[in-house]
Each structure stands twice: as structure tokens, then as C-alpha cells.
Amino acid sequence: MQDRIAGLHRNPQAEKAIFDNRQPRRRRTLWLAAVCAVAFAVLAFFVQAGITTPFDNLAVTRATTLSSTRGLVPAANLASSLASLPSLAAVLLVSSYLLGRSRSDRHRLFMLQCASLVGAGILNLGLKVAFGRLRPEVALVAETGLSFPSGHSMLSMAAFGLVALLVMKRVRNPRAKTALVAAMGVTIALVGASRVLLGVHYPTDVLGGCLASLAWILLVSRFIPEGRPTEARTARVPAAAPIVRRHASTQIP
């Protein structure tokens, strides 16, 4: 009887259904990555054509004027430092440790996040050279290099955005999942806003960086280890057939 119950728990059809259900999700991920890439291409065309120039100049001028408020520039520098390499390395280490299921799984997650970060940095350098946009002239801090797309925005999206995708896939508690994803989104928004407040980037630089990096991490997320099917979802076990006990009848002579 124990062998029969063990056989019910090992349901090949349930395990196959779990793997089959991953295929539509992966196709949706590809579609979302394609949409982000197309949106970035449209934005880049508008930037190159000068359509966004009046909006960008007005936004940067207003932002730098607002930055004269006492304490706002140090706060913007602090928010911008969230996308520094030491901060991002700490995020990668902590998130891979907390979200990993085992030592080998943590190692794979860490390496995947490092690949995401390095890939976003290389992509950012290539895009900056390709578009060659200069930085705003009203910068409040010294920065070098080109402007479009924002490197801080791309790196923050590559790190915090990928952590959000990992949380969505691996955290089961709905409240914890919502809180963590929202925290990652707020962090990315703070980094982007700080670059505009400091006058080192136009708003379209930040938006372009987020779109390009989001397309990249959506592709990277396809390589997130899923784990065993029995760990990802508990298979439904069909009810066992009732056991009929046969009692020996006592015959009265």
C-alpha cells in the first residue's frame, strides 16, 4: 500500500504540465523584451531628430533650479550612489543569498546577475558611442562621457530590476512580493530622478536607459534557474481508492 501512495505522489503528467506551463511565460517575456526594444528605438529616433529637445531643456532647467533647495543636492548624490559599483555588488550578493535555494543555486544566481550587470554596462557604452549625445551644460556635479542613454539608469535597472524579476518568480508570499518589487521600482526611479536633478542627464536619457536595460534583463531572466517542478509547484495528487477491509465471517455451527 505504501508503494502505491508513493507512486501517486510521483505523477509524471503533473510534472510535465508544470514544464509546459513555462513555455507561454517565456514567450510573453520575449514579447515584452521586443516591445521595450521598439520603444527605445522610437525614443532614440525622437532624440536624434531633436523632437524631445525643448522638453529636455525645460526639464533640466527646472530641475537644477529646484536643486537649489537646501539639502536636495546631497540627497540626489546619495540616491545616485545607489547605482555605484559597491552598492550594486552588495545588492547582488545579498539577493542571491536570500533568494537562492542552495549553495549551487546561489552561485548560479550571482553569476547570472553579474552577467546582467556587465552586459548592461557594455550595451550602454555601445549605445552612447552610437548616438553621441552631449550632456546638459547646467550640470551641478562634474561628469564625463556622453549622455544618451543614462548609464546609472541602465545599471540600476540591470541590478534592481533583475532582483524584482527574481522576487516575482521565487517569493510566494503575495505581500512580501509586492513590497519588494515596489521597493526595487522606487530605487530605480530615485536613481533616475537624481541624475536629472543633478543636471547630468536629460529625462529622455533616463527613460532610454530604463527601456534598453529592461529589454536586456527580460532576456536574461529566461536563464533564471527554475528548480525542480516539485519545488516550484505542488502536484495535485489524485485521491487514493478507498480500502475495503474484509472481515472474516464467523459461522455459528
CSV table of C-alpha atoms in Angstrom, one decimal:
chain,number,residue,atom,x,y,z
A,1,MET,CA,0.0,0.0,0.0
A,2,GLN,CA,2.9,2.4,0.8
A,3,ASP,CA,4.3,1.8,-2.7
A,4,ARG,CA,1.0,2.7,-4.2
A,5,ILE,CA,0.8,6.0,-2.3
A,6,ALA,CA,4.4,6.8,-3.3
A,7,GLY,CA,3.5,6.2,-6.9
A,8,LEU,CA,0.7,8.7,-6.7
A,9,HIS,CA,3.0,11.4,-5.5
A,10,ARG,CA,5.3,10.9,-8.4
A,11,ASN,CA,2.9,12.0,-11.1
A,12,PRO,CA,4.7,12.3,-14.5
A,13,GLN,CA,1.7,14.1,-16.1
A,14,ALA,CA,1.7,16.8,-13.3
A,15,GLU,CA,5.4,17.3,-13.7
A,16,LYS,CA,5.1,17.6,-17.5
A,17,ALA,CA,2.3,20.1,-17.1
A,18,ILE,CA,4.5,22.3,-14.9
A,19,PHE,CA,7.2,22.4,-17.6
A,20,ASP,CA,4.7,23.0,-20.4
A,21,ASN,CA,3.2,26.0,-18.5
A,22,ARG,CA,6.6,27.7,-18.5
A,23,GLN,CA,6.6,28.0,-22.3
A,24,PRO,CA,3.8,30.6,-22.6
A,25,ARG,CA,5.6,32.7,-19.9
A,26,ARG,CA,8.8,32.6,-21.8
A,27,ARG,CA,7.1,33.7,-25.0
A,28,ARG,CA,5.5,36.6,-23.1
A,29,THR,CA,8.9,37.5,-21.8
A,30,LEU,CA,10.3,37.7,-25.3
A,31,TRP,CA,7.3,39.8,-26.5
A,32,LEU,CA,7.9,42.2,-23.6
A,33,ALA,CA,11.6,42.5,-24.4
A,34,ALA,CA,10.7,43.2,-28.0
A,35,VAL,CA,8.2,45.9,-27.0
A,36,CYS,CA,10.8,47.6,-24.8
A,37,ALA,CA,13.4,47.5,-27.6
A,38,VAL,CA,11.0,49.0,-30.1
A,39,ALA,CA,10.0,51.7,-27.6
A,40,PHE,CA,13.7,52.5,-27.1
A,41,ALA,CA,14.2,52.7,-30.8
A,42,VAL,CA,11.3,55.1,-31.2
A,43,LEU,CA,12.6,57.3,-28.3
A,44,ALA,CA,16.1,57.3,-29.8
A,45,PHE,CA,14.7,58.5,-33.1
A,46,PHE,CA,12.9,61.3,-31.4
A,47,VAL,CA,16.0,62.3,-29.6
A,48,GLN,CA,18.2,62.2,-32.7
A,49,ALA,CA,15.6,64.2,-34.6
A,50,GLY,CA,15.5,66.9,-31.9
A,51,ILE,CA,11.8,66.4,-31.2
A,52,THR,CA,12.4,66.0,-27.4
A,53,THR,CA,15.0,68.8,-27.1
A,54,PRO,CA,12.5,71.6,-25.9
A,55,PHE,CA,11.1,69.2,-23.3
A,56,ASP,CA,14.5,68.0,-22.2
A,57,ASN,CA,16.0,71.6,-21.9
A,58,LEU,CA,13.0,72.8,-19.9
A,59,ALA,CA,13.0,69.8,-17.6
A,60,VAL,CA,16.7,70.1,-16.8
A,61,THR,CA,16.5,73.9,-16.2
A,62,ARG,CA,13.6,73.4,-13.8
A,63,ALA,CA,15.3,70.5,-12.1
A,64,THR,CA,18.5,72.4,-11.5
A,65,THR,CA,16.6,75.4,-10.2
A,66,LEU,CA,14.8,73.1,-7.8
A,67,SER,CA,18.1,71.7,-6.7
A,68,SER,CA,18.9,75.0,-5.1
A,69,THR,CA,16.7,73.9,-2.2
A,70,ARG,CA,18.8,73.2,0.8
A,71,GLY,CA,19.7,69.6,1.2
A,72,LEU,CA,18.4,68.4,-2.1
A,73,VAL,CA,21.7,68.1,-3.8
A,74,PRO,CA,23.2,65.9,-1.1
A,75,ALA,CA,20.1,63.8,-1.2
A,76,ALA,CA,20.4,63.5,-5.0
A,77,ASN,CA,24.0,62.5,-4.7
A,78,LEU,CA,23.0,59.8,-2.1
A,79,ALA,CA,20.3,58.5,-4.4
A,80,SER,CA,22.7,58.5,-7.3
A,81,SER,CA,25.3,56.5,-5.3
A,82,LEU,CA,22.8,53.6,-5.1
A,83,ALA,CA,23.9,52.8,-8.7
A,84,SER,CA,27.6,52.8,-7.8
A,85,LEU,CA,29.6,49.6,-8.2
A,86,PRO,CA,30.0,48.9,-4.4
A,87,SER,CA,26.2,49.3,-3.9
A,88,LEU,CA,25.3,47.1,-6.8
A,89,ALA,CA,27.8,44.4,-5.7
A,90,ALA,CA,26.2,44.4,-2.3
A,91,VAL,CA,22.8,44.0,-3.8
A,92,LEU,CA,23.9,41.1,-6.0
A,93,LEU,CA,25.4,39.3,-3.0
A,94,VAL,CA,22.5,39.8,-0.6
A,95,SER,CA,19.8,39.0,-3.2
A,96,SER,CA,21.5,35.9,-4.5
A,97,TYR,CA,22.0,34.6,-0.9
A,98,LEU,CA,18.4,35.3,0.2
A,99,LEU,CA,16.7,34.1,-3.0
A,100,GLY,CA,18.9,31.0,-3.7
A,101,ARG,CA,17.6,27.6,-2.6
A,102,SER,CA,21.0,26.0,-2.2
A,103,ARG,CA,24.7,26.9,-2.4
A,104,SER,CA,24.9,25.9,-6.0
A,105,ASP,CA,21.7,27.8,-6.8
A,106,ARG,CA,23.0,30.9,-5.1
A,107,HIS,CA,26.2,30.7,-7.1
A,108,ARG,CA,24.2,30.4,-10.3
A,109,LEU,CA,22.0,33.4,-9.4
A,110,PHE,CA,25.0,35.5,-8.5
A,111,MET,CA,26.8,34.7,-11.8
A,112,LEU,CA,23.6,35.5,-13.7
A,113,GLN,CA,23.2,38.8,-12.0
A,114,CYS,CA,26.9,39.7,-12.7
A,115,ALA,CA,26.3,38.8,-16.4
A,116,SER,CA,23.3,41.1,-16.4
A,117,LEU,CA,25.2,43.9,-14.9
A,118,VAL,CA,28.3,43.5,-17.2
A,119,GLY,CA,26.1,43.2,-20.3
A,120,ALA,CA,24.2,46.3,-19.4
A,121,GLY,CA,27.4,48.2,-19.0
A,122,ILE,CA,28.8,47.1,-22.3
A,123,LEU,CA,25.5,47.8,-24.0
A,124,ASN,CA,25.4,51.3,-22.5
A,125,LEU,CA,28.9,52.1,-23.8
A,126,GLY,CA,27.9,51.0,-27.3
A,127,LEU,CA,24.7,53.0,-27.4
A,128,LYS,CA,26.4,56.1,-26.1
A,129,VAL,CA,29.0,55.9,-28.8
A,130,ALA,CA,26.3,55.2,-31.4
A,131,PHE,CA,24.2,58.2,-30.6
A,132,GLY,CA,26.9,60.6,-29.3
A,133,ARG,CA,24.6,62.9,-27.4
A,134,LEU,CA,26.4,65.5,-25.2
A,135,ARG,CA,25.4,66.1,-21.6
A,136,PRO,CA,23.5,69.2,-20.4
A,137,GLU,CA,25.5,72.3,-19.8
A,138,VAL,CA,24.0,73.1,-16.5
A,139,ALA,CA,25.4,70.1,-14.6
A,140,LEU,CA,25.8,70.7,-10.8
A,141,VAL,CA,28.5,68.0,-10.5
A,142,ALA,CA,31.4,67.0,-12.7
A,143,GLU,CA,30.7,64.1,-15.1
A,144,THR,CA,32.4,62.9,-18.2
A,145,GLY,CA,31.3,60.9,-21.1
A,146,LEU,CA,28.2,61.1,-23.3
A,147,SER,CA,24.6,61.4,-22.3
A,148,PHE,CA,22.2,59.1,-24.0
A,149,PRO,CA,21.3,56.6,-22.6
A,150,SER,CA,22.0,57.1,-18.9
A,151,GLY,CA,24.5,54.7,-17.5
A,152,HIS,CA,23.2,54.9,-13.9
A,153,SER,CA,19.7,54.2,-15.1
A,154,MET,CA,20.8,51.2,-17.1
A,155,LEU,CA,22.9,49.7,-14.3
A,156,SER,CA,20.3,50.3,-11.7
A,157,MET,CA,17.7,48.6,-13.9
A,158,ALA,CA,20.0,45.7,-14.6
A,159,ALA,CA,20.6,45.1,-10.9
A,160,PHE,CA,17.4,46.1,-9.1
A,161,GLY,CA,15.1,45.2,-12.0
A,162,LEU,CA,16.5,41.7,-12.2
A,163,VAL,CA,16.1,41.4,-8.4
A,164,ALA,CA,12.4,42.3,-8.9
A,165,LEU,CA,12.0,39.6,-11.5
A,166,LEU,CA,13.7,37.1,-9.2
A,167,VAL,CA,11.3,38.1,-6.4
A,168,MET,CA,8.3,37.7,-8.7
A,169,LYS,CA,9.5,34.2,-9.6
A,170,ARG,CA,10.7,32.9,-6.3
A,171,VAL,CA,8.8,34.7,-3.4
A,172,ARG,CA,5.5,33.1,-2.7
A,173,ASN,CA,4.1,35.5,-0.1
A,174,PRO,CA,2.0,38.0,-2.0
A,175,ARG,CA,2.5,40.9,0.4
A,176,ALA,CA,6.3,40.3,0.6
A,177,LYS,CA,6.4,40.0,-3.2
A,178,THR,CA,4.5,43.3,-3.7
A,179,ALA,CA,6.6,45.2,-1.1
A,180,LEU,CA,9.9,44.0,-2.5
A,181,VAL,CA,9.0,44.7,-6.2
A,182,ALA,CA,7.7,48.1,-5.2
A,183,ALA,CA,11.0,48.9,-3.3
A,184,MET,CA,13.1,47.9,-6.3
A,185,GLY,CA,10.9,50.1,-8.6
A,186,VAL,CA,11.2,53.1,-6.2
A,187,THR,CA,15.0,52.6,-6.1
A,188,ILE,CA,15.3,52.7,-9.9
A,189,ALA,CA,13.1,55.8,-10.0
A,190,LEU,CA,15.2,57.6,-7.3
A,191,VAL,CA,18.4,56.9,-9.2
A,192,GLY,CA,16.9,58.2,-12.5
A,193,ALA,CA,15.4,61.3,-10.9
A,194,SER,CA,18.7,62.1,-9.1
A,195,ARG,CA,20.5,62.2,-12.4
A,196,VAL,CA,18.1,64.8,-13.8
A,197,LEU,CA,18.2,66.9,-10.5
A,198,LEU,CA,22.0,67.0,-10.7
A,199,GLY,CA,21.8,68.2,-14.3
A,200,VAL,CA,24.0,65.5,-15.7
A,201,HIS,CA,21.2,63.8,-17.8
A,202,TYR,CA,18.1,64.7,-19.7
A,203,PRO,CA,14.8,63.0,-18.8
A,204,THR,CA,14.9,61.1,-22.1
A,205,ASP,CA,18.4,59.8,-21.2
A,206,VAL,CA,16.9,58.2,-18.1
A,207,LEU,CA,13.9,56.8,-19.9
A,208,GLY,CA,16.0,55.4,-22.7
A,209,GLY,CA,18.4,53.8,-20.2
A,210,CYS,CA,15.5,52.1,-18.4
A,211,LEU,CA,13.9,50.8,-21.6
A,212,ALA,CA,17.1,49.4,-23.0
A,213,SER,CA,18.1,47.8,-19.8
A,214,LEU,CA,14.6,46.4,-19.2
A,215,ALA,CA,14.7,44.7,-22.6
A,216,TRP,CA,18.1,43.2,-21.7
A,217,ILE,CA,17.1,41.9,-18.3
A,218,LEU,CA,13.9,40.3,-19.7
A,219,LEU,CA,16.1,38.3,-22.0
A,220,VAL,CA,18.5,37.5,-19.1
A,221,SER,CA,15.5,36.4,-16.9
A,222,ARG,CA,14.9,33.5,-19.3
A,223,PHE,CA,18.0,31.8,-17.8
A,224,ILE,CA,16.9,32.1,-14.2
A,225,PRO,CA,17.1,28.5,-12.7
A,226,GLU,CA,13.6,27.3,-12.2
A,227,GLY,CA,14.4,24.4,-9.8
A,228,ARG,CA,12.6,21.1,-9.7
A,229,PRO,CA,9.0,21.0,-10.7
A,230,THR,CA,8.0,19.6,-7.3
A,231,GLU,CA,9.7,22.6,-5.6
A,232,ALA,CA,8.1,25.2,-7.9
A,233,ARG,CA,4.5,23.8,-7.5
A,234,THR,CA,3.0,21.0,-5.6
A,235,ALA,CA,1.4,18.5,-7.9
A,236,ARG,CA,-2.2,17.6,-7.3
A,237,VAL,CA,-2.4,14.0,-6.1
A,238,PRO,CA,-5.5,12.1,-7.0
A,239,ALA,CA,-7.4,10.7,-4.2
A,240,ALA,CA,-6.5,7.2,-3.3
A,241,ALA,CA,-9.1,4.5,-3.8
A,242,PRO,CA,-10.9,3.5,-0.6
A,243,ILE,CA,-9.5,0.5,1.2
A,244,VAL,CA,-12.1,-2.1,1.8
A,245,ARG,CA,-11.4,-4.3,4.7
A,246,ARG,CA,-12.6,-7.8,4.5
A,247,HIS,CA,-13.7,-9.3,7.7
A,248,ALA,CA,-13.8,-13.0,8.1
A,249,SER,CA,-17.4,-14.0,8.9
A,250,THR,CA,-17.9,-16.2,11.9
A,251,GLN,CA,-20.1,-19.1,11.2
A,252,ILE,CA,-22.2,-20.4,14.0
A,253,PRO,CA,-22.5,-24.2,13.9
